Structure formats: C-alpha cells, structure tokens
Amino acid sequence: MGWFRGNYSWPPIDPPQWNDRAWRVAYVLAGFAPLVTAVVVHRGADVVTVAALVLLAGRTAVLDRGLRHAVRPVRRIWRRNRTFGVIVGLVLFGGPVGGWLADWWLGVPWLTGLSGALILSAVCLVGWLGLNSVPALRVAGPMRFLLMPLSVARKTLLFEGWVPALVATLHQLDSRLTAPALCVMVVETAVAIVTTRSGNWRIRIEAAAVTPRVMRVSLYGGHLLAVNAMSGSLEGGWLYDQVLYGPAADYSLIELLLAIGKAPDHMAPAAGMEKVRWTTSPNPTGQAPEAATLWAVEHLLDMFRVTLEMRGASRRSDFAGLKRNYHRLHGLAMMQKAEVSDRTEQVDIALVSWRAAIDSFTAAGMPNYAALATANRAHLRGMRLGRGFEALRELEPMLDNEKLAVGVRVHAMLLCTQICLNLGELDQAERLIARVRRLPWRPRHTQFLHTESPVSLPLATPYGPEASVEFGRMLSLMADRMASDLLHRRQRRRGW
C-alpha cells in the first residue's frame, strides 16, 4: 500500500507542488550554466563560443517544453536527473578531465575544423535517426541495428552534444574545436525542435513505463485512490494540468493505459513500447492485467467526468471538446471492458458494457464506432444467449446503411453470416458472403478507426492507424474462414 498527502477531496485535484516548480527552474537555469561559466572563466568569449552555448541553453528550454505531455512525476524525475547531469558535466569537463580531452581532440586532425564538424554532426544526426522519436522518420528492421553504434555513440560518448560543447568552450577556445561544437549544437537543437513538435512521444512512452510502478492503492473516505508513491497524487496532477489549466488537454495517460490493457504482454516493440508492462505494478483488483488496467482507466475517467461537471465549464474555453473526448475515451474503455468480460464468460457485464459504449460513442458523434458496438452486442446476444433471430433483425438495418463506412457494413455482414451458420441457415449465410465479395473492398474503408477517434500519440497502439490495417486484414480472414466453414457444412449435410 502506498502513502499519500495533499488534497484528499474527490476528485483529488492537485496543483503543482513547490518541488515541481523548483526542478523546472533548476533545469532551465542549468542550461544557461555553461554559458555563464565560459564567460566567467575566459572573461569574455568569441561569437562562435557564445552561439554554441546559447543553442545549448535553447535546446534545454525546448526539451523542457516537450515534457508537458508526461505526467507530473515523470517530468519531475526527468528534470532532476538532467539537472544533476549538467552539474556533473560542468565539474567533470570543466576540470582536468576536460582539459585532457581538449588536448586529445586537438591531436586528432580529422575531428577538428571542417572535417570534425561534418563527422560529429553526421554522428549526431544519423545516431538520432536510429532511435528517433518521430514516427514518420523512424528507422526499423536491419537498418536500425546498423545505426545502433552511432546511436550509442551519440548518447554515451557525445551525450547529445553536451560533451563537445563543454570541452570546446571551457578550455582551449580554439576555433578548430569551437566550430565543430557549434555545428553539433545546431544539429541537436534542430533535432530537439522536431522531436518536440512531433509530440515527443518517447517521453510519453517513458511515462507509461513509469506510471504502473508509481501507482499504489489507498483507501480514504470510501474511495480507492491511485496515488503516486513518491509525492502527491498521480491522477490529481493530471486533472489539474490537463483538464483544468492545460493549454491543450492531453489524453496520453488514458490512451496508453488502454493500449497496455489491450496487449499487456507485448506492446509493439517496433514502436518502442517494449518497456511498457503492467506486471511490475501492484494489482488493485486481484484480476487479470487487462481487467486491472481497465480498473485504472475507469478510475481516471470517473474523475475526468466529475472534474468537468464541477469546474471544467468555468475554466476551459474548449469545454465541448473536453466533453466529447471524455465520451470518446469512455466508449473505448467500455468496448475494451466488454471484450474482456466476454472472454472471461461474464456475459451480463459484457452486454452492459457494450450498451455503455454505444451511448458514449453516440454522444461523442462517432457513428461508425457506435455501429460497431451495436453489431458486437447483437452478435453476443445471438451467439451466447441463443437469440439469433433477434440479433439478425437488429443487424439487418446496418447492412444497407450507406452512411456507415464500408468496413462497418462488412463487419455486420460477417457477424450475420456467423449467426446464420450457427442457426443452420446456410442459404442465407451464402447470400451474405456473396454480398461481402461483391462490395468494393479497399484498405481505406477501415480508416474510420483512427480518423473518427484520433489518438494523442502517433504510436502503434490498438487505436492508431495500424489498427485500421489490422482490422481490414481481420475482416478478410473472417470472410475466408466463414466461406470455408459454409462449404464444410454443406458437404456434411450432403453426407460427404
């Protein structure tokens, strides 16, 4: 059991603590420390040196802005570690070690001057491409392993440009060193800007990896509160930062928890999600990881709703957008809960969850998702409760509804086909499969999965663009399997 302090009201809305503000200020000031040190040590510096250290400070500010996507404990830890890193770097590279490195550097002609600037800049740029945080530029497959040595060199030897910048500006002030340092900082600053503008999703992934480990469960006033074991309330900070006062609400925390619940044992290693696991966290429900994650999601959504009802309308100009996103996320959570309940033989809970998902998707203005939930609920009733003919009547209006995406209509036809096969209506099943075959089928017909429900994270999550491709592939496999099942049943009926 964890311990907590701070605001015990419901929901537990927590403003930033003094240490949150202190570490932010300390991190930003740490970015300017090398500039101040260089000016003091050398009693003035040339333009190249000043430019390199100004870029170093600017890069620190850019990266700090990118932290707005992470939950508050992750921001605090990240700033604290980076601040200590800067202090250690100043002490280490500002002393004899830095002087020795500067002398060594000057003794390697191809790493100084123009050639050094090109080589070190290339190492930083290519090394970043090997492990970058921009999905459109992400390198995968064998190429990623080929670039791994440069990525390691950038991270460990150059420390993202800090080592050449500190060594070159705190010692020799030789243009053969300061010029490469300036070029490296130009590249690293550009990389930081691109990373931040693209969403800085690696920080969010790190937040997802840390979140389950810092969540604990405590009972206070009859409510289960998931709190941060380090300081303050995890969800209370999220409510304050994103729902009440954030410039633009960020739903990464909920979406990542949904993604973990969808695939708790394996989260798309190609997208950098291999570190995200729920298994390292205390399980508050004593259930399977999927159910435990859904418990946390429902817990956050309940507080999201109450916060909107209590204070959101008076605090946020985009209240309607916040409310729509609440319904969107609640619908996704209920859809996931229905799937988990169905797999665990809890049919009653699954039916109630599908009904809640339909209502939420309708309120969010997501007709295709609402139709998917309606079709799945009817299929559950037909297959698990023996109400096949009622389910067919419920699904029939969807088959010719041209307002729905083709993928939704195909999905409804295939569910009808499965129900017909279960009822022994082979002729009707054959007609439905023929209708599926006649429809013009293209991958774009399943794109509604991510266009109707845009995610905050450009990740390979169960609700991202990759899900649309996977859904289309699943429909094709379902159609082939049902056609084969139909043929097998006809052969059995004929006595073959």
mmCIF file of N, CA and C in Angstrom, residues 4-116:
data_model
loop_
_atom_site.group_PDB
_atom_site.id
_atom_site.type_symbol
_atom_site.label_atom_id
_atom_site.label_comp_id
_atom_site.label_asym_id
_atom_site.label_seq_id
_atom_site.Cartn_x
_atom_site.Cartn_y
_atom_site.Cartn_z
ATOM 1 N N PHE A 4 0.086 8.733 0.837
ATOM 2 C CA PHE A 4 -0.217 9.911 0.051
ATOM 3 C C PHE A 4 -0.392 11.089 0.971
ATOM 4 N N ARG A 5 -0.286 12.264 0.364
ATOM 5 C CA ARG A 5 -0.510 13.501 1.089
ATOM 6 C C ARG A 5 -1.079 14.513 0.113
ATOM 7 N N GLY A 6 -1.560 15.605 0.614
ATOM 8 C CA GLY A 6 -2.063 16.635 -0.296
ATOM 9 C C GLY A 6 -3.561 16.750 -0.207
ATOM 10 N N ASN A 7 -4.221 17.016 -1.334
ATOM 11 C CA ASN A 7 -5.644 17.267 -1.385
ATOM 12 C C ASN A 7 -6.402 15.947 -1.358
ATOM 13 N N TYR A 8 -7.223 15.720 -0.329
ATOM 14 C CA TYR A 8 -7.958 14.471 -0.207
ATOM 15 C C TYR A 8 -9.396 14.607 -0.693
ATOM 16 N N SER A 9 -9.732 15.698 -1.347
ATOM 17 C CA SER A 9 -11.080 15.866 -1.867
ATOM 18 C C SER A 9 -11.293 14.930 -3.036
ATOM 19 N N TRP A 10 -12.539 14.812 -3.466
ATOM 20 C CA TRP A 10 -12.855 13.969 -4.621
ATOM 21 C C TRP A 10 -13.446 14.835 -5.706
ATOM 22 N N PRO A 11 -12.883 14.856 -6.876
ATOM 23 C CA PRO A 11 -11.635 14.187 -7.244
ATOM 24 C C PRO A 11 -10.419 14.909 -6.664
ATOM 25 N N PRO A 12 -9.312 14.210 -6.498
ATOM 26 C CA PRO A 12 -8.134 14.798 -5.839
ATOM 27 C C PRO A 12 -7.340 15.687 -6.793
ATOM 28 N N ILE A 13 -7.806 16.907 -6.994
ATOM 29 C CA ILE A 13 -7.146 17.826 -7.919
ATOM 30 C C ILE A 13 -5.968 18.477 -7.201
ATOM 31 N N ASP A 14 -4.765 18.228 -7.684
ATOM 32 C CA ASP A 14 -3.552 18.702 -7.023
ATOM 33 C C ASP A 14 -2.821 19.720 -7.893
ATOM 34 N N PRO A 15 -2.668 20.953 -7.410
ATOM 35 C CA PRO A 15 -1.825 21.918 -8.140
ATOM 36 C C PRO A 15 -0.361 21.521 -8.012
ATOM 37 N N PRO A 16 0.514 22.078 -8.830
ATOM 38 C CA PRO A 16 1.942 21.739 -8.733
ATOM 39 C C PRO A 16 2.491 22.054 -7.349
ATOM 40 N N GLN A 17 3.332 21.167 -6.838
ATOM 41 C CA GLN A 17 3.990 21.381 -5.558
ATOM 42 C C GLN A 17 5.221 22.268 -5.763
ATOM 43 N N TRP A 18 5.801 22.714 -4.663
ATOM 44 C CA TRP A 18 6.951 23.606 -4.758
ATOM 45 C C TRP A 18 8.121 22.923 -5.463
ATOM 46 N N ASN A 19 8.270 21.587 -5.239
ATOM 47 C CA ASN A 19 9.400 20.909 -5.863
ATOM 48 C C ASN A 19 9.219 20.754 -7.373
ATOM 49 N N ASP A 20 7.958 20.711 -7.870
ATOM 50 C CA ASP A 20 7.734 20.689 -9.316
ATOM 51 C C ASP A 20 8.266 21.968 -9.953
ATOM 52 N N ARG A 21 7.905 23.105 -9.354
ATOM 53 C CA ARG A 21 8.369 24.395 -9.894
ATOM 54 C C ARG A 21 9.881 24.546 -9.715
ATOM 55 N N ALA A 22 10.388 24.080 -8.567
ATOM 56 C CA ALA A 22 11.815 24.244 -8.296
ATOM 57 C C ALA A 22 12.663 23.468 -9.295
ATOM 58 N N TRP A 23 12.289 22.231 -9.602
ATOM 59 C CA TRP A 23 13.080 21.455 -10.551
ATOM 60 C C TRP A 23 12.958 21.986 -11.969
ATOM 61 N N ARG A 24 11.832 22.586 -12.291
ATOM 62 C CA ARG A 24 11.713 23.183 -13.631
ATOM 63 C C ARG A 24 12.663 24.371 -13.758
ATOM 64 N N VAL A 25 12.657 25.241 -12.749
ATOM 65 C CA VAL A 25 13.561 26.397 -12.768
ATOM 66 C C VAL A 25 15.017 25.926 -12.765
ATOM 67 N N ALA A 26 15.314 24.918 -11.935
ATOM 68 C CA ALA A 26 16.695 24.430 -11.848
ATOM 69 C C ALA A 26 17.163 23.869 -13.185
ATOM 70 N N TYR A 27 16.292 23.159 -13.883
ATOM 71 C CA TYR A 27 16.690 22.567 -15.158
ATOM 72 C C TYR A 27 16.936 23.633 -16.222
ATOM 73 N N VAL A 28 16.044 24.624 -16.280
ATOM 74 C CA VAL A 28 16.227 25.697 -17.274
ATOM 75 C C VAL A 28 17.495 26.496 -16.965
ATOM 76 N N LEU A 29 17.734 26.801 -15.676
ATOM 77 C CA LEU A 29 18.948 27.542 -15.310
ATOM 78 C C LEU A 29 20.197 26.711 -15.591
ATOM 79 N N ALA A 30 20.086 25.393 -15.430
ATOM 80 C CA ALA A 30 21.241 24.531 -15.706
ATOM 81 C C ALA A 30 21.648 24.623 -17.168
ATOM 82 N N GLY A 31 20.684 24.880 -18.041
ATOM 83 C CA GLY A 31 21.014 25.042 -19.442
ATOM 84 C C GLY A 31 21.864 26.274 -19.719
ATOM 85 N N PHE A 32 21.714 27.316 -18.891
ATOM 86 C CA PHE A 32 22.500 28.539 -19.069
ATOM 87 C C PHE A 32 23.814 28.505 -18.286
ATOM 88 N N ALA A 33 23.989 27.503 -17.420
ATOM 89 C CA ALA A 33 25.192 27.450 -16.590
ATOM 90 C C ALA A 33 26.477 27.366 -17.415
ATOM 91 N N PRO A 34 26.537 26.558 -18.490
ATOM 92 C CA PRO A 34 27.784 26.529 -19.282
ATOM 93 C C PRO A 34 28.115 27.882 -19.900
ATOM 94 N N LEU A 35 27.115 28.633 -20.344
ATOM 95 C CA LEU A 35 27.358 29.955 -20.931
ATOM 96 C C LEU A 35 27.952 30.907 -19.898
ATOM 97 N N VAL A 36 27.337 30.918 -18.704
ATOM 98 C CA VAL A 36 27.845 31.788 -17.642
ATOM 99 C C VAL A 36 29.258 31.367 -17.246
ATOM 100 N N THR A 37 29.495 30.058 -17.142
ATOM 101 C CA THR A 37 30.814 29.563 -16.757
ATOM 102 C C THR A 37 31.873 29.951 -17.775
ATOM 103 N N ALA A 38 31.551 29.794 -19.052
ATOM 104 C CA ALA A 38 32.524 30.136 -20.103
ATOM 105 C C ALA A 38 32.877 31.612 -20.070
ATOM 106 N N VAL A 39 31.856 32.465 -19.888
ATOM 107 C CA VAL A 39 32.112 33.909 -19.851
ATOM 108 C C VAL A 39 32.965 34.262 -18.639
ATOM 109 N N VAL A 40 32.673 33.641 -17.486
ATOM 110 C CA VAL A 40 33.429 33.945 -16.268
ATOM 111 C C VAL A 40 34.863 33.418 -16.373
ATOM 112 N N VAL A 41 35.017 32.175 -16.869
ATOM 113 C CA VAL A 41 36.352 31.567 -16.937
ATOM 114 C C VAL A 41 37.248 32.320 -17.898
ATOM 115 N N HIS A 42 36.720 32.658 -19.060
ATOM 116 C CA HIS A 42 37.553 33.277 -20.104
ATOM 117 C C HIS A 42 37.447 34.801 -20.135
ATOM 118 N N ARG A 43 36.627 35.346 -19.202
ATOM 119 C CA ARG A 43 36.421 36.802 -19.143
ATOM 120 C C ARG A 43 36.074 37.343 -20.539
ATOM 121 N N GLY A 44 35.039 36.717 -21.083
ATOM 122 C CA GLY A 44 34.613 37.073 -22.428
ATOM 123 C C GLY A 44 34.850 35.911 -23.354
ATOM 124 N N ALA A 45 34.045 35.780 -24.378
ATOM 125 C CA ALA A 45 34.178 34.666 -25.303
ATOM 126 C C ALA A 45 33.866 35.143 -26.704
ATOM 127 N N ASP A 46 34.384 34.406 -27.693
ATOM 128 C CA ASP A 46 34.137 34.812 -29.074
ATOM 129 C C ASP A 46 32.713 34.461 -29.493
ATOM 130 N N VAL A 47 32.352 34.898 -30.682
ATOM 131 C CA VAL A 47 30.973 34.739 -31.160
ATOM 132 C C VAL A 47 30.606 33.275 -31.309
ATOM 133 N N VAL A 48 31.537 32.452 -31.816
ATOM 134 C CA VAL A 48 31.247 31.030 -32.028
ATOM 135 C C VAL A 48 30.954 30.342 -30.707
ATOM 136 N N THR A 49 31.749 30.622 -29.701
ATOM 137 C CA THR A 49 31.536 30.006 -28.389
ATOM 138 C C THR A 49 30.187 30.408 -27.800
ATOM 139 N N VAL A 50 29.892 31.697 -27.851
ATOM 140 C CA VAL A 50 28.613 32.182 -27.316
ATOM 141 C C VAL A 50 27.445 31.554 -28.074
ATOM 142 N N ALA A 51 27.558 31.480 -29.399
ATOM 143 C CA ALA A 51 26.477 30.903 -30.195
ATOM 144 C C ALA A 51 26.243 29.444 -29.835
ATOM 145 N N ALA A 52 27.320 28.672 -29.661
ATOM 146 C CA ALA A 52 27.177 27.257 -29.305
ATOM 147 C C ALA A 52 26.490 27.089 -27.955
ATOM 148 N N LEU A 53 26.884 27.913 -26.982
ATOM 149 C CA LEU A 53 26.305 27.777 -25.644
ATOM 150 C C LEU A 53 24.895 28.347 -25.568
ATOM 151 N N VAL A 54 24.586 29.348 -26.383
ATOM 152 C CA VAL A 54 23.197 29.836 -26.457
ATOM 153 C C VAL A 54 22.299 28.753 -27.035
ATOM 154 N N LEU A 55 22.771 28.074 -28.071
ATOM 155 C CA LEU A 55 21.998 26.959 -28.621
ATOM 156 C C LEU A 55 21.821 25.849 -27.594
ATOM 157 N N LEU A 56 22.848 25.602 -26.796
ATOM 158 C CA LEU A 56 22.750 24.594 -25.744
ATOM 159 C C LEU A 56 21.651 24.958 -24.746
ATOM 160 N N ALA A 57 21.617 26.231 -24.352
ATOM 161 C CA ALA A 57 20.571 26.683 -23.427
ATOM 162 C C ALA A 57 19.200 26.626 -24.089
ATOM 163 N N GLY A 58 19.120 27.023 -25.365
ATOM 164 C CA GLY A 58 17.845 26.972 -26.069
ATOM 165 C C GLY A 58 17.322 25.557 -26.213
ATOM 166 N N ARG A 59 18.241 24.632 -26.468
ATOM 167 C CA ARG A 59 17.822 23.233 -26.573
ATOM 168 C C ARG A 59 17.242 22.729 -25.253
ATOM 169 N N THR A 60 17.838 23.150 -24.153
ATOM 170 C CA THR A 60 17.308 22.761 -22.841
ATOM 171 C C THR A 60 15.884 23.262 -22.661
ATOM 172 N N ALA A 61 15.618 24.520 -23.049
ATOM 173 C CA ALA A 61 14.269 25.077 -22.920
ATOM 174 C C ALA A 61 13.280 24.346 -23.820
ATOM 175 N N VAL A 62 13.713 23.992 -25.030
ATOM 176 C CA VAL A 62 12.828 23.272 -25.958
ATOM 177 C C VAL A 62 12.456 21.904 -25.392
ATOM 178 N N LEU A 63 13.444 21.175 -24.888
ATOM 179 C CA LEU A 63 13.165 19.859 -24.324
ATOM 180 C C LEU A 63 12.281 19.953 -23.088
ATOM 181 N N ASP A 64 12.453 21.003 -22.302
ATOM 182 C CA ASP A 64 11.602 21.174 -21.132
ATOM 183 C C ASP A 64 10.151 21.400 -21.552
ATOM 184 N N ARG A 65 9.959 22.139 -22.623
ATOM 185 C CA ARG A 65 8.587 22.347 -23.117
ATOM 186 C C ARG A 65 7.982 21.032 -23.592
ATOM 187 N N GLY A 66 8.796 20.168 -24.168
ATOM 188 C CA GLY A 66 8.283 18.881 -24.616
ATOM 189 C C GLY A 66 7.815 17.982 -23.499
ATOM 190 N N LEU A 67 8.196 18.288 -22.260
ATOM 191 C CA LEU A 67 7.794 17.459 -21.124
ATOM 192 C C LEU A 67 6.329 17.653 -20.743
ATOM 193 N N ARG A 68 5.648 18.607 -21.360
ATOM 194 C CA ARG A 68 4.261 18.864 -20.971
ATOM 195 C C ARG A 68 3.364 17.654 -21.233
ATOM 196 N N HIS A 69 3.813 16.717 -22.082
ATOM 197 C CA HIS A 69 2.999 15.544 -22.374
ATOM 198 C C HIS A 69 3.070 14.495 -21.271
ATOM 199 N N ALA A 70 4.099 14.537 -20.461
ATOM 200 C CA ALA A 70 4.292 13.483 -19.455
ATOM 201 C C ALA A 70 3.534 13.825 -18.180
ATOM 202 N N VAL A 71 3.214 12.789 -17.404
ATOM 203 C CA VAL A 71 2.586 13.031 -16.111
ATOM 204 C C VAL A 71 3.608 13.689 -15.192
ATOM 205 N N ARG A 72 3.123 14.351 -14.172
ATOM 206 C CA ARG A 72 3.970 15.217 -13.351
ATOM 207 C C ARG A 72 5.142 14.497 -12.686
ATOM 208 N N PRO A 73 4.968 13.297 -12.112
ATOM 209 C CA PRO A 73 6.140 12.633 -11.504
ATOM 210 C C PRO A 73 7.258 12.373 -12.508
ATOM 211 N N VAL A 74 6.897 12.020 -13.742
ATOM 212 C CA VAL A 74 7.915 11.762 -14.760
ATOM 213 C C VAL A 74 8.633 13.053 -15.118
ATOM 214 N N ARG A 75 7.897 14.157 -15.229
ATOM 215 C CA ARG A 75 8.541 15.446 -15.514
ATOM 216 C C ARG A 75 9.539 15.804 -14.425
ATOM 217 N N ARG A 76 9.124 15.606 -13.174
ATOM 218 C CA ARG A 76 9.992 15.969 -12.056
ATOM 219 C C ARG A 76 11.268 15.111 -12.048
ATOM 220 N N ILE A 77 11.118 13.810 -12.249
ATOM 221 C CA ILE A 77 12.282 12.923 -12.260
ATOM 222 C C ILE A 77 13.216 13.273 -13.412
ATOM 223 N N TRP A 78 12.649 13.520 -14.602
ATOM 224 C CA TRP A 78 13.447 13.823 -15.780
ATOM 225 C C TRP A 78 14.247 15.108 -15.572
ATOM 226 N N ARG A 79 13.591 16.146 -15.049
ATOM 227 C CA ARG A 79 14.283 17.418 -14.815
ATOM 228 C C ARG A 79 15.355 17.270 -13.743
ATOM 229 N N ARG A 80 15.044 16.536 -12.704
ATOM 230 C CA ARG A 80 16.027 16.346 -11.627
ATOM 231 C C ARG A 80 17.271 15.628 -12.141
ATOM 232 N N ASN A 81 17.068 14.543 -12.878
ATOM 233 C CA ASN A 81 18.213 13.776 -13.387
ATOM 234 C C ASN A 81 19.044 14.608 -14.358
ATOM 235 N N ARG A 82 18.382 15.357 -15.231
ATOM 236 C CA ARG A 82 19.121 16.176 -16.188
ATOM 237 C C ARG A 82 19.880 17.302 -15.493
ATOM 238 N N THR A 83 19.281 17.876 -14.472
ATOM 239 C CA THR A 83 19.961 18.945 -13.740
ATOM 240 C C THR A 83 21.234 18.423 -13.080
ATOM 241 N N PHE A 84 21.136 17.276 -12.408
ATOM 242 C CA PHE A 84 22.323 16.685 -11.804
ATOM 243 C C PHE A 84 23.353 16.323 -12.866
ATOM 244 N N GLY A 85 22.873 15.883 -14.036
ATOM 245 C CA GLY A 85 23.788 15.557 -15.122
ATOM 246 C C GLY A 85 24.583 16.756 -15.590
ATOM 247 N N VAL A 86 23.925 17.919 -15.669
ATOM 248 C CA VAL A 86 24.623 19.142 -16.069
ATOM 249 C C VAL A 86 25.671 19.524 -15.025
ATOM 250 N N ILE A 87 25.308 19.416 -13.758
ATOM 251 C CA ILE A 87 26.264 19.755 -12.692
ATOM 252 C C ILE A 87 27.484 18.845 -12.753
ATOM 253 N N VAL A 88 27.246 17.542 -12.910
ATOM 254 C CA VAL A 88 28.366 16.597 -13.007
ATOM 255 C C VAL A 88 29.209 16.899 -14.238
ATOM 256 N N GLY A 89 28.560 17.229 -15.358
ATOM 257 C CA GLY A 89 29.293 17.551 -16.579
ATOM 258 C C GLY A 89 30.167 18.776 -16.428
ATOM 259 N N LEU A 90 29.641 19.812 -15.764
ATOM 260 C CA LEU A 90 30.451 21.017 -15.549
ATOM 261 C C LEU A 90 31.670 20.734 -14.686
ATOM 262 N N VAL A 91 31.465 19.951 -13.613
ATOM 263 C CA VAL A 91 32.584 19.630 -12.733
ATOM 264 C C VAL A 91 33.607 18.751 -13.444
ATOM 265 N N LEU A 92 33.095 17.767 -14.205
ATOM 266 C CA LEU A 92 33.992 16.807 -14.842
ATOM 267 C C LEU A 92 34.754 17.421 -16.019
ATOM 268 N N PHE A 93 33.983 18.039 -16.938
ATOM 269 C CA PHE A 93 34.616 18.531 -18.164
ATOM 270 C C PHE A 93 35.174 19.946 -18.021
ATOM 271 N N GLY A 94 34.832 20.598 -16.925
ATOM 272 C CA GLY A 94 35.432 21.899 -16.672
ATOM 273 C C GLY A 94 36.752 21.797 -15.936
ATOM 274 N N GLY A 95 37.123 20.571 -15.518
ATOM 275 C CA GLY A 95 38.358 20.369 -14.775
ATOM 276 C C GLY A 95 39.430 19.688 -15.604
ATOM 277 N N PRO A 96 40.316 18.953 -14.928
ATOM 278 C CA PRO A 96 41.443 18.309 -15.642
ATOM 279 C C PRO A 96 41.007 17.321 -16.719
ATOM 280 N N VAL A 97 39.900 16.606 -16.485
ATOM 281 C CA VAL A 97 39.436 15.646 -17.481
ATOM 282 C C VAL A 97 39.075 16.355 -18.776
ATOM 283 N N GLY A 98 38.373 17.473 -18.648
ATOM 284 C CA GLY A 98 38.028 18.237 -19.837
ATOM 285 C C GLY A 98 39.249 18.789 -20.546
ATOM 286 N N GLY A 99 40.242 19.239 -19.764
ATOM 287 C CA GLY A 99 41.469 19.732 -20.381
ATOM 288 C C GLY A 99 42.206 18.640 -21.134
ATOM 289 N N TRP A 100 42.269 17.436 -20.546
ATOM 290 C CA TRP A 100 42.918 16.323 -21.228
ATOM 291 C C TRP A 100 42.183 15.971 -22.526
ATOM 292 N N LEU A 101 40.811 15.975 -22.474
ATOM 293 C CA LEU A 101 40.033 15.673 -23.683
ATOM 294 C C LEU A 101 40.246 16.728 -24.763
ATOM 295 N N ALA A 102 40.349 17.993 -24.351
ATOM 296 C CA ALA A 102 40.584 19.055 -25.331
ATOM 297 C C ALA A 102 41.932 18.885 -26.013
ATOM 298 N N ASP A 103 42.982 18.551 -25.227
ATOM 299 C CA ASP A 103 44.304 18.309 -25.826
ATOM 300 C C ASP A 103 44.276 17.107 -26.764
ATOM 301 N N TRP A 104 43.590 16.049 -26.344
ATOM 302 C CA TRP A 104 43.478 14.865 -27.206
ATOM 303 C C TRP A 104 42.747 15.188 -28.498
ATOM 304 N N TRP A 105 41.662 15.960 -28.352
ATOM 305 C CA TRP A 105 40.853 16.328 -29.515
ATOM 306 C C TRP A 105 41.699 17.112 -30.524
ATOM 307 N N LEU A 106 42.485 18.048 -30.041
ATOM 308 C CA LEU A 106 43.338 18.826 -30.943
ATOM 309 C C LEU A 106 44.383 17.954 -31.633
ATOM 310 N N GLY A 107 44.701 16.824 -31.022
ATOM 311 C CA GLY A 107 45.688 15.940 -31.613
ATOM 312 C C GLY A 107 45.136 14.990 -32.661
ATOM 313 N N VAL A 108 43.837 15.078 -32.922
ATOM 314 C CA VAL A 108 43.193 14.235 -33.949
ATOM 315 C C VAL A 108 42.697 15.166 -35.050
ATOM 316 N N PRO A 109 43.505 15.438 -36.066
ATOM 317 C CA PRO A 109 43.170 16.462 -37.069
ATOM 318 C C PRO A 109 41.830 16.238 -37.765
ATOM 319 N N TRP A 110 41.493 14.981 -38.067
ATOM 320 C CA TRP A 110 40.247 14.748 -38.812
ATOM 321 C C TRP A 110 38.988 14.961 -37.969
ATOM 322 N N LEU A 111 39.132 15.170 -36.637
ATOM 323 C CA LEU A 111 37.989 15.500 -35.785
ATOM 324 C C LEU A 111 37.934 16.988 -35.447
ATOM 325 N N THR A 112 38.801 17.794 -36.047
ATOM 326 C CA THR A 112 38.808 19.237 -35.796
ATOM 327 C C THR A 112 38.471 19.980 -37.084
ATOM 328 N N GLY A 113 38.140 21.262 -36.919
ATOM 329 C CA GLY A 113 37.863 22.093 -38.080
ATOM 330 C C GLY A 113 36.650 21.625 -38.863
ATOM 331 N N LEU A 114 36.682 21.812 -40.168
ATOM 332 C CA LEU A 114 35.543 21.493 -41.029
ATOM 333 C C LEU A 114 35.258 19.994 -41.050
ATOM 334 N N SER A 115 36.306 19.176 -41.170
ATOM 335 C CA SER A 115 36.081 17.726 -41.201
ATOM 336 C C SER A 115 35.470 17.238 -39.888
ATOM 337 N N GLY A 116 35.951 17.760 -38.764
ATOM 338 C CA GLY A 116 35.384 17.382 -37.477
ATOM 339 C C GLY A 116 33.936 17.804 -37.347
#
